[in-house]
Tab-separated table of C-alpha atoms in Angstrom:
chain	number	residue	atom	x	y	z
A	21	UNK	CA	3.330	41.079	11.448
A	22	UNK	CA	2.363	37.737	12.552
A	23	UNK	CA	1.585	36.031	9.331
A	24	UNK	CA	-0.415	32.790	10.536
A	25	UNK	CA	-1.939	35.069	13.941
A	26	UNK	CA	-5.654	33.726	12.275
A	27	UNK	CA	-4.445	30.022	11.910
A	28	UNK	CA	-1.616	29.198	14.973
A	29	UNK	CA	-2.297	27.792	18.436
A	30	UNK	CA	-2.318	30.822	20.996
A	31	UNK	CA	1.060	31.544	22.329
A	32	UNK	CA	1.722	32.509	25.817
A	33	UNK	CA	1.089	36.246	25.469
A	34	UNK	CA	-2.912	35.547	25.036
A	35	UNK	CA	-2.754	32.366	27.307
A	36	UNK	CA	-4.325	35.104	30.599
A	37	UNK	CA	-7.083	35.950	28.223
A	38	UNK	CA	-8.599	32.790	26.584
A	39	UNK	CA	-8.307	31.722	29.922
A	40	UNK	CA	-10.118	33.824	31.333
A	41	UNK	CA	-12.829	33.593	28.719
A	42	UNK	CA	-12.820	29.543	29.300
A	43	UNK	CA	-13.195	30.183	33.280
A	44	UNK	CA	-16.439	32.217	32.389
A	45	UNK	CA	-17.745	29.630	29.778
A	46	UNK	CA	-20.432	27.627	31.583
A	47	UNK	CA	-20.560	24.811	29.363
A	48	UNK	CA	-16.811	23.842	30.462
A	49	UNK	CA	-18.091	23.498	34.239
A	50	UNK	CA	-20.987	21.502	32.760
A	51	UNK	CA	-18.432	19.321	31.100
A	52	UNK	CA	-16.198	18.986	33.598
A	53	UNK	CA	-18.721	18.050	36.281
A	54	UNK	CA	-20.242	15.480	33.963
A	55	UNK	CA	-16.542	13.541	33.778
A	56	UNK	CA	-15.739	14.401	37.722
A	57	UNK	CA	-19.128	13.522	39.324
A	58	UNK	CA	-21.010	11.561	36.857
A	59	UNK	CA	-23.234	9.914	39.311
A	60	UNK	CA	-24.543	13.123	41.172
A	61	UNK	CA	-28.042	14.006	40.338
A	62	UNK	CA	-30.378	17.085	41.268
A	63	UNK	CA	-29.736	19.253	43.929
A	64	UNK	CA	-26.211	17.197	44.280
A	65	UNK	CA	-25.563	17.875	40.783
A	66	UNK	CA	-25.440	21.946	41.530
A	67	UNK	CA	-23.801	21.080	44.612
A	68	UNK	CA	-20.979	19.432	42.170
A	69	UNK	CA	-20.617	22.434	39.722
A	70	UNK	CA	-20.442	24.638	42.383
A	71	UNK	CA	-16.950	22.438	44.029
A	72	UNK	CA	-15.915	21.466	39.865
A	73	UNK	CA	-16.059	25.635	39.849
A	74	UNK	CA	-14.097	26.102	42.398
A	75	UNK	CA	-11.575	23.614	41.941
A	76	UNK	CA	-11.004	24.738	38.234
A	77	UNK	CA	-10.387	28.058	39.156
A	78	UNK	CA	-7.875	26.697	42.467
A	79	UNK	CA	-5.929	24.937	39.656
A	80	UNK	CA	-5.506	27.157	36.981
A	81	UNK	CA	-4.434	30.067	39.449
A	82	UNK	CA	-0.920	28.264	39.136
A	83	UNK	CA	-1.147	28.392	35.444
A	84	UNK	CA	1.387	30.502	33.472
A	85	UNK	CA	2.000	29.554	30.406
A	86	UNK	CA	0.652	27.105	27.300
A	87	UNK	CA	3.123	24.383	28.860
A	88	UNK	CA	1.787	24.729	31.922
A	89	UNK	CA	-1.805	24.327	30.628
A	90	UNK	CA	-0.518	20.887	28.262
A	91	UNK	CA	0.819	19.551	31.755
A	92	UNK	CA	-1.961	20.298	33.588
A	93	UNK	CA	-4.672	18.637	30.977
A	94	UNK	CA	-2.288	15.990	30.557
A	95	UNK	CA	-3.631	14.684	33.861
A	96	UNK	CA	-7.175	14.850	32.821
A	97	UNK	CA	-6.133	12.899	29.926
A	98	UNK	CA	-4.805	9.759	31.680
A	99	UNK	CA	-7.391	9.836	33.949
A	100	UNK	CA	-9.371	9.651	30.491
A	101	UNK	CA	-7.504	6.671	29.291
A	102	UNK	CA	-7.630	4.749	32.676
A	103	UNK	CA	-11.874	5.639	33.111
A	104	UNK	CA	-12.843	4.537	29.559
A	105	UNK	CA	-9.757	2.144	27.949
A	106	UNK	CA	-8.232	-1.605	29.613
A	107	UNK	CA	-5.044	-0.810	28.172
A	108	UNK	CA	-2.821	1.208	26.223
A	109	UNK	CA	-0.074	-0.272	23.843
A	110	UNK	CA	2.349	2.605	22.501
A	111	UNK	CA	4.440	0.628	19.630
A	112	UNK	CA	7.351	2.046	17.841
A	113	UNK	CA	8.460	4.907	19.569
A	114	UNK	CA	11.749	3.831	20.664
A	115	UNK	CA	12.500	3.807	16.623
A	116	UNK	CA	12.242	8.001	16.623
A	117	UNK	CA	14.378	10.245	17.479
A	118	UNK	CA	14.000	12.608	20.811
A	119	UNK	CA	15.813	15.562	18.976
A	120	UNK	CA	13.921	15.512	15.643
A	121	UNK	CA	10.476	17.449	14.587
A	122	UNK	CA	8.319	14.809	12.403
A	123	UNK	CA	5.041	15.367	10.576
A	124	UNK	CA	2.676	12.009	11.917
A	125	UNK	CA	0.333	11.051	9.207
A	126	UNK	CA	-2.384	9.418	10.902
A	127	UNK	CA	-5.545	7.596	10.005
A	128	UNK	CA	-8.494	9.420	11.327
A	129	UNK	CA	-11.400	7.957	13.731
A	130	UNK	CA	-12.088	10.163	16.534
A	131	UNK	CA	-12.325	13.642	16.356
A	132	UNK	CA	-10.791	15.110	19.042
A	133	UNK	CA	-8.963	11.612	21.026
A	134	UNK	CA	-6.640	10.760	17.836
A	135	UNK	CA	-4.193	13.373	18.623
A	136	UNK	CA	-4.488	13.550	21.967
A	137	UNK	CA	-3.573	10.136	22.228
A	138	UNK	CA	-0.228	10.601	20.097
A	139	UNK	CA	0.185	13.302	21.901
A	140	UNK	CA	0.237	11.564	25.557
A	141	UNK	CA	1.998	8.748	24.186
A	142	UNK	CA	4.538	11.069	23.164
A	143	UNK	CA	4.493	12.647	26.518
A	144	UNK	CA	4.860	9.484	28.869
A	145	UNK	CA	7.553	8.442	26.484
A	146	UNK	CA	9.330	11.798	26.893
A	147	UNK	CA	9.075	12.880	23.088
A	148	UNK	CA	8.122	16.724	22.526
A	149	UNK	CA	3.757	16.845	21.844
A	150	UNK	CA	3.423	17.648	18.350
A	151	UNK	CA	0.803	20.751	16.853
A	152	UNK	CA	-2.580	19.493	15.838
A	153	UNK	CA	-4.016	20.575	12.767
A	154	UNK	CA	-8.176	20.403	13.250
A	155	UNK	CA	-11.037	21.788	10.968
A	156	UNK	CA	-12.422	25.371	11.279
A	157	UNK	CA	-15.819	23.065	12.162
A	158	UNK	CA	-15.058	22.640	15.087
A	159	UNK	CA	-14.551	26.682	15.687
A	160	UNK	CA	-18.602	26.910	15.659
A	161	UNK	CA	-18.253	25.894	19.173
A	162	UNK	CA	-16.004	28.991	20.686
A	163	UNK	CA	-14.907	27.443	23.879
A	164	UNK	CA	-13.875	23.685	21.893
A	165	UNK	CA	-12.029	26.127	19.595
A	166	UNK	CA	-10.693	28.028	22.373
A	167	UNK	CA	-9.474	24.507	24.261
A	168	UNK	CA	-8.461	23.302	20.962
A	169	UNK	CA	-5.605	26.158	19.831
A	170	UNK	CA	-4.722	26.511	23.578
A	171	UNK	CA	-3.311	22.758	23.845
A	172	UNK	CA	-1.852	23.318	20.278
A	173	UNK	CA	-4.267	22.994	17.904
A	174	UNK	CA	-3.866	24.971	14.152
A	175	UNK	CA	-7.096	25.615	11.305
A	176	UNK	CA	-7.553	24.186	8.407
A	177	UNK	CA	-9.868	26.423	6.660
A	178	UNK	CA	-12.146	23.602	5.017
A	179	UNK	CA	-14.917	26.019	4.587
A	180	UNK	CA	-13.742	28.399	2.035
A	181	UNK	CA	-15.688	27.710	-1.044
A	182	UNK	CA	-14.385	30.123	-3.625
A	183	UNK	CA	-11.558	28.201	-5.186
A	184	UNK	CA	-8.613	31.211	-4.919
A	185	UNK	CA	-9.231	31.689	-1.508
A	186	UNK	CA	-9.141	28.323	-0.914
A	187	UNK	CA	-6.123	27.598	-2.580
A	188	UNK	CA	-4.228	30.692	-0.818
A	189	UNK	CA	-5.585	29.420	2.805
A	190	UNK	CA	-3.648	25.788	1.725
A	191	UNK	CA	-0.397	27.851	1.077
A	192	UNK	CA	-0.445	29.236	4.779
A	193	UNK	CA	-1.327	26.208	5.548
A	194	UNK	CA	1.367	24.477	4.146
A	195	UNK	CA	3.644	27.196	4.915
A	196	UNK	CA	2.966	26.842	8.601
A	197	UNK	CA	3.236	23.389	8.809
A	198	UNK	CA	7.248	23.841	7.296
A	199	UNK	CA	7.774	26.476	9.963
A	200	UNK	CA	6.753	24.660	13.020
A	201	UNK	CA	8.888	21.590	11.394
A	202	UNK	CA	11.960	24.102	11.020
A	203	UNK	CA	11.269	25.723	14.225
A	204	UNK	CA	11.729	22.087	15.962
A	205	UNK	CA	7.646	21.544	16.400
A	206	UNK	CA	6.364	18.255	15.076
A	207	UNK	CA	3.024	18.108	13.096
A	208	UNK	CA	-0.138	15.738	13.866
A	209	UNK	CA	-2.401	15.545	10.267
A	210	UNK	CA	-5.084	12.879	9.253
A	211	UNK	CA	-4.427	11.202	6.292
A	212	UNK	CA	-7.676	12.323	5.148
A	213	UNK	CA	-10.170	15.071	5.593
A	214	UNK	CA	-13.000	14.011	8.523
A	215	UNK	CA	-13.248	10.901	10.275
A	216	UNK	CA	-13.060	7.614	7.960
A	217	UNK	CA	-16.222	6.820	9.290
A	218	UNK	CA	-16.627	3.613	6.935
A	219	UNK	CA	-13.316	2.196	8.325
A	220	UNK	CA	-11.423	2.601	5.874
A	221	UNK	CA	-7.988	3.889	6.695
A	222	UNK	CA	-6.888	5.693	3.076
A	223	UNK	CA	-4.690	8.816	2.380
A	224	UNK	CA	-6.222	11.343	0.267
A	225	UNK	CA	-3.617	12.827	-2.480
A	226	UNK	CA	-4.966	16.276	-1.383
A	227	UNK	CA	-3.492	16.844	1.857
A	228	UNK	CA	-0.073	15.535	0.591
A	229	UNK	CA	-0.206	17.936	-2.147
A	230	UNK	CA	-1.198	20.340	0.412
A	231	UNK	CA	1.935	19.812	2.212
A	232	UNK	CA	4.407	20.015	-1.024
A	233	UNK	CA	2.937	23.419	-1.575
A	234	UNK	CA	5.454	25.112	0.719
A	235	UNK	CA	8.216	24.143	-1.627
A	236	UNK	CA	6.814	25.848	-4.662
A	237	UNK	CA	8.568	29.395	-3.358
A	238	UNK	CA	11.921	27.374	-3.629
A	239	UNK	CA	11.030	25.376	-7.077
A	240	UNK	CA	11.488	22.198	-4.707
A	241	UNK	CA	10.041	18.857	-6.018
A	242	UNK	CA	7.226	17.052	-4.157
A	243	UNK	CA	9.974	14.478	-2.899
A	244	UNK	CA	12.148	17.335	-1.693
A	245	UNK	CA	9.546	19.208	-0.014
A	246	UNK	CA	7.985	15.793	1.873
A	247	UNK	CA	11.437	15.034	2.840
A	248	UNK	CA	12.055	18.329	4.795
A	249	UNK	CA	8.865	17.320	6.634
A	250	UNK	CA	9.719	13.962	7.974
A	251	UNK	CA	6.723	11.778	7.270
A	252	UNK	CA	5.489	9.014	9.699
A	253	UNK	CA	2.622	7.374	9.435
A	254	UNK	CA	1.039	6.458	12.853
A	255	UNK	CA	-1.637	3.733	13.381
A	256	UNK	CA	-4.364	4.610	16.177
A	257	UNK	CA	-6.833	1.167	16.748
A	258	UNK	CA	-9.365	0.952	18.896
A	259	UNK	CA	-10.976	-2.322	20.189
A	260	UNK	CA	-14.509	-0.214	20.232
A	261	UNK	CA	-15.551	2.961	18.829
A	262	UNK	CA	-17.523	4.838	21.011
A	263	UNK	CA	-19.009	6.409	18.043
A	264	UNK	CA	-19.631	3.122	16.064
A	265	UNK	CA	-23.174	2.893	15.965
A	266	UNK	CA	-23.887	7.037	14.943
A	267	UNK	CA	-21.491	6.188	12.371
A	268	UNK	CA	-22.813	3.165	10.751
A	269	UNK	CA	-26.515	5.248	11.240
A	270	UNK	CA	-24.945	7.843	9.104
A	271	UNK	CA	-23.573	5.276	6.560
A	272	UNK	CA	-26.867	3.359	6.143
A	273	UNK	CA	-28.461	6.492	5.355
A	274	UNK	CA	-26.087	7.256	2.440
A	275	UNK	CA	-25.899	4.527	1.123
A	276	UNK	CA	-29.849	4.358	0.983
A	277	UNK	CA	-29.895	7.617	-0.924
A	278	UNK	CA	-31.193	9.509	1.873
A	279	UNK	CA	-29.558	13.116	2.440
A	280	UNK	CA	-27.539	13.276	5.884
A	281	UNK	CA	-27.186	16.774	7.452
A	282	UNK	CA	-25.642	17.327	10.637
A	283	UNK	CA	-27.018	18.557	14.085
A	284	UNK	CA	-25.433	21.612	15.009
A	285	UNK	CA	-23.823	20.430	17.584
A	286	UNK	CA	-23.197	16.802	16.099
A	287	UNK	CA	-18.854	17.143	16.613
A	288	UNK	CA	-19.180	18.608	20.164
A	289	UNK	CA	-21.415	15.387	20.769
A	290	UNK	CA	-18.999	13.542	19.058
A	291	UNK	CA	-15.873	14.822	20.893
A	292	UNK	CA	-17.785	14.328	24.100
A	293	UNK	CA	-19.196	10.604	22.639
A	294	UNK	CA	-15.591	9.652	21.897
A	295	UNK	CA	-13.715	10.605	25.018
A	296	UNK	CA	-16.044	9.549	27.654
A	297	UNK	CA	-17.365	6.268	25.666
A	298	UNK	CA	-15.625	2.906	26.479
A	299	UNK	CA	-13.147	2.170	23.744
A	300	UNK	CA	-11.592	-1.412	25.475
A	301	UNK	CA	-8.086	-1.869	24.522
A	302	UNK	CA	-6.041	0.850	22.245
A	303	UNK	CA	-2.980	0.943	20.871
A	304	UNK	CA	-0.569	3.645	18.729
A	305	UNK	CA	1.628	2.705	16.295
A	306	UNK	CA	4.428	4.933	15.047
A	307	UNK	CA	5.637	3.830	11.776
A	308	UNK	CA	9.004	3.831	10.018
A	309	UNK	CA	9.847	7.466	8.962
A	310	UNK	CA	9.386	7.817	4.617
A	311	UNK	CA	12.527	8.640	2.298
A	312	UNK	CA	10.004	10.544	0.037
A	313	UNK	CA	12.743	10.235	-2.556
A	314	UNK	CA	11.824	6.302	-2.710
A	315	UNK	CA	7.957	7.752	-3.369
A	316	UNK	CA	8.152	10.771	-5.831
A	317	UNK	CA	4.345	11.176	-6.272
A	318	UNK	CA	1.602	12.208	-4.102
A	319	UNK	CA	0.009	8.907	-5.363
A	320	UNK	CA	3.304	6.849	-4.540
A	321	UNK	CA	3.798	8.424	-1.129
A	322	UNK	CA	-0.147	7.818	-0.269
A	323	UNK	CA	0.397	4.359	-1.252
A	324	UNK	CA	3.555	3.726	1.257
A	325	UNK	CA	1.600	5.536	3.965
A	326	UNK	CA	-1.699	3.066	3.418
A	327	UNK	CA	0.885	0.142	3.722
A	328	UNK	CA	2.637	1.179	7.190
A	329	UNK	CA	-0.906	2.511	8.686
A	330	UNK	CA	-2.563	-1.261	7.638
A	331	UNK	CA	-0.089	-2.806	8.714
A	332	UNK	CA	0.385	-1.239	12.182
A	333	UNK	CA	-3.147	-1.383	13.138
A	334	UNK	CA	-3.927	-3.895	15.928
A	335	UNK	CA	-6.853	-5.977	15.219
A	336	UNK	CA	-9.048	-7.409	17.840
A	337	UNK	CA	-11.739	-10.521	18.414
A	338	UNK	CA	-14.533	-7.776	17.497
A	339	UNK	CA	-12.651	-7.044	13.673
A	340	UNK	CA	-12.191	-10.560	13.450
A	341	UNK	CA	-15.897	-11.958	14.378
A	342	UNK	CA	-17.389	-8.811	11.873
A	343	UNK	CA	-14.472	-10.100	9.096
A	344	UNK	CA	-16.530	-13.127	9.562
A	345	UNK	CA	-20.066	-12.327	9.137
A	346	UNK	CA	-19.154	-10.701	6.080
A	347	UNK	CA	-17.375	-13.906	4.789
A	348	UNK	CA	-20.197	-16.171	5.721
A	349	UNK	CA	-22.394	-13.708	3.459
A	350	UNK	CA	-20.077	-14.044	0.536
A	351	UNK	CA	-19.408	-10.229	0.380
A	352	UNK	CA	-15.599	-10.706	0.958
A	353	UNK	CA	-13.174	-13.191	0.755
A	354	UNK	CA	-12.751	-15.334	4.470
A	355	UNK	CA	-9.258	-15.751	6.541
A	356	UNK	CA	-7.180	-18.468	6.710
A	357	UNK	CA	-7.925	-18.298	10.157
A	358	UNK	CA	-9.965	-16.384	12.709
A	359	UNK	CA	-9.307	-15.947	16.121
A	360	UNK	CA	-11.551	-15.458	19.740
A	361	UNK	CA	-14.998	-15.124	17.100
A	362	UNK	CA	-17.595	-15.771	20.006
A	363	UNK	CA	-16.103	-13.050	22.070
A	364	UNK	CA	-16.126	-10.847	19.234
A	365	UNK	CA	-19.320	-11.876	18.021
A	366	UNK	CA	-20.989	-11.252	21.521
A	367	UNK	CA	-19.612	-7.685	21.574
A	368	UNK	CA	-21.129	-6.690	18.276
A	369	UNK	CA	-24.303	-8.044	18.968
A	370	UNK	CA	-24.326	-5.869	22.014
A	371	UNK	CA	-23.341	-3.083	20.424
A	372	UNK	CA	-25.451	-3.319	17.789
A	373	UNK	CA	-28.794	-3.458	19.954
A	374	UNK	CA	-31.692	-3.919	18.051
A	375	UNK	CA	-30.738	-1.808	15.186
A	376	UNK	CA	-32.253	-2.342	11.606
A	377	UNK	CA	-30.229	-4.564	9.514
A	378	UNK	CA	-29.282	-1.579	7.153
A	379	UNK	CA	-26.916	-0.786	10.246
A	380	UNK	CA	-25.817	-3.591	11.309
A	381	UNK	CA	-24.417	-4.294	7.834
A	382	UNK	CA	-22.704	-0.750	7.788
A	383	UNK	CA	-21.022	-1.296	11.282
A	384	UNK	CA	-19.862	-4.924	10.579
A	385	UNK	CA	-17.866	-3.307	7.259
A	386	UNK	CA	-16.648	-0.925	9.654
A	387	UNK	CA	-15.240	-3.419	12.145
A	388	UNK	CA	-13.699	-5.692	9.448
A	389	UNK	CA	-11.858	-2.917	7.138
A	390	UNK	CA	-8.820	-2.989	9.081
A	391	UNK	CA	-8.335	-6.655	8.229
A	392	UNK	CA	-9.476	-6.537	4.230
A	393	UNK	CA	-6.551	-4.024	4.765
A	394	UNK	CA	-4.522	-5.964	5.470
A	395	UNK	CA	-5.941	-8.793	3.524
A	396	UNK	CA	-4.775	-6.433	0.641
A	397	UNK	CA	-0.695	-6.158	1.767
């Protein structure tokens, strides 16, 4: 019996079937055509789902297996990266070690581009692509759940409501994330359920006591447990967020008092929004791996992983120039020093548009949180 069938990636045995299910899901052609052919209106735009079509079904012919599929979308990924980034800094790597599963830690900004960025810089650095752990939210779209567990994507059940059942879906949980670690399969996890949408880059004690929960069988402590799962925290920054302004809409309405309920397709919009959007320069940081021994506490650990993932985060002229509209208003304390301000300053007010205030506000907090971060180390 295959214990975590409802929660695992697929495995190569149902690879010919969700395949074949994606090749008769129109949306995906839609999709696809809308990154190949962008510029191809009307009757050209049929005329381009019609050769998209055809040359989806050409290349996955040749497909066999999960690995094939993670090398062949592995392409569409870089071409990704080059379309919509200037540059991509991987930072740290070279400190890990090729033969070793790890569980990265990660703060949390774009639904679906956060792991698949550690995952390709894993790739072009020759490291083994970690398993993905993403929210049974995203399942309410079949064919971005279906793309999603075929390039190695796990659940996490976050909408179980009754509190035993939600508690026994975080033991599988937890118990699968030990046995891809044992079976040699490293572990992608955001420090903290949904998107940190306000900027703020903080570990929630939940998901590391989620993770200690597979030691409980064994009567293993939390630092025992956390240290059979390698912890590394990884920083992802990104000069823009292609998402910014929906976000800091969002925010403004919150923190008005105003009741925010999503679209029902607001994460497909957001996955799309995020991986076609211009996002300037990126970089990933891998952080040093944690001797949980050194941070016995969910609280501790949390602490240590806030540290590493402020600290690794690459800060641009836009964080600065929003650091220092906030500092000018007396809502934070200023820098010492601020670097490349107009440039950042001119990119804000262009992204902001003519936005109310509410939102500007929200998006310049947004921008400047990685540096009251680190303000705060």
């Amino acid at each position: 019996m295959d214990e975590f069938a409802d929660i695992r990636p697929y495995n190569d045995t149902e690879f010919p079937i969700i395949l074949e299910r994606l090749l008769a899901e129109p949306d995906l052609v839609k999709g696809l055509t809308y990154f190949m052919r962008p510029r191809w209106r009307g009757p050209l735009r049929l005329l381009a789902r019609s050769l998209v079509r055809w040359r989806l079904q050409k290349d996955v012919s040749r497909l066999e297996s999960v690995a094939d599929f993670q090398l062949w979308l592995a392409s569409y990924v870089e071409k990704i990266i080059q379309k919509t980034t200037t540059d991509l800094q991987i930072v740290g790597i070279e400190k890990l070690d090729k033969n070793k599963s790890y569980t990265w830690i990660s703060n949390h900004r774009d639904i679906a581009l956060d792991p698949t960025l550690v995952n390709f810089a894993l790739h072009s650095s020759d490291h083994s692509t970690g398993r993905i752990a993403i929210g049974d939210n995203l399942l309410t779209n079949p064919m971005i759940g279906d793309l999603m567990r075929l390039n190695k994507s796990f659940i996490v059940k976050r909408s179980i409501v009754a509190r035993r059942d939600k508690f026994t879906a975080l033991q599988l949980l937890s118990k699968y994330i030990r046995f891809s670690i044992e079976e040699g399969e490293s572990i992608w996890i955001a420090q903290q359920e949904g998107r940190a949408k306000d900027g703020i880059d903080a570990t929630d004690t939940a998901v590391l006591k989620m993770l200690s929960l597979s030691g409980r069988s064994n009567k293993e402590s939390f630092a025992e447990t956390l240290q059979a799962l390698h912890p590394v925290p990884v920083s992802i920054s990104y000069e823009y967020d292609p998402c910014d302004v929906l976000k800091a809409r969002e925010m403004a309405a919150i923190s008005a008092g105003q009741q925010y309920c999503k679209s029902e397709n607001e994460d497909v919009e957001s996955i799309i929004t995020g991986l076609m959007g211009d996002k300037g320069r990126v970089q990933v940081t891998f952080g040093e791996e944690i001797v949980p021994e050194l941070f016995s506490t969910a609280e501790s650990l949390a602490t240590e992983i806030d540290r590493q993932i402020a600290l690794g985060y690459c800060c641009y002229p836009i964080n600065q120039a929003a650091h220092k509209l906030l500092a000018d208003q007396g809502i934070i304390e200023p820098l010492d020093h601020y670097d490349e301000v107009e440039l950042g300053l001119s990119a804000l007010k262009q992204r902001c548009g003519d936005e109310p205030e509410a939102v500007k506000q929200q998006l310049y907090s947004m921008y400047a949180q990685p540096l009251i971060r680190k303000q705060g180390l």
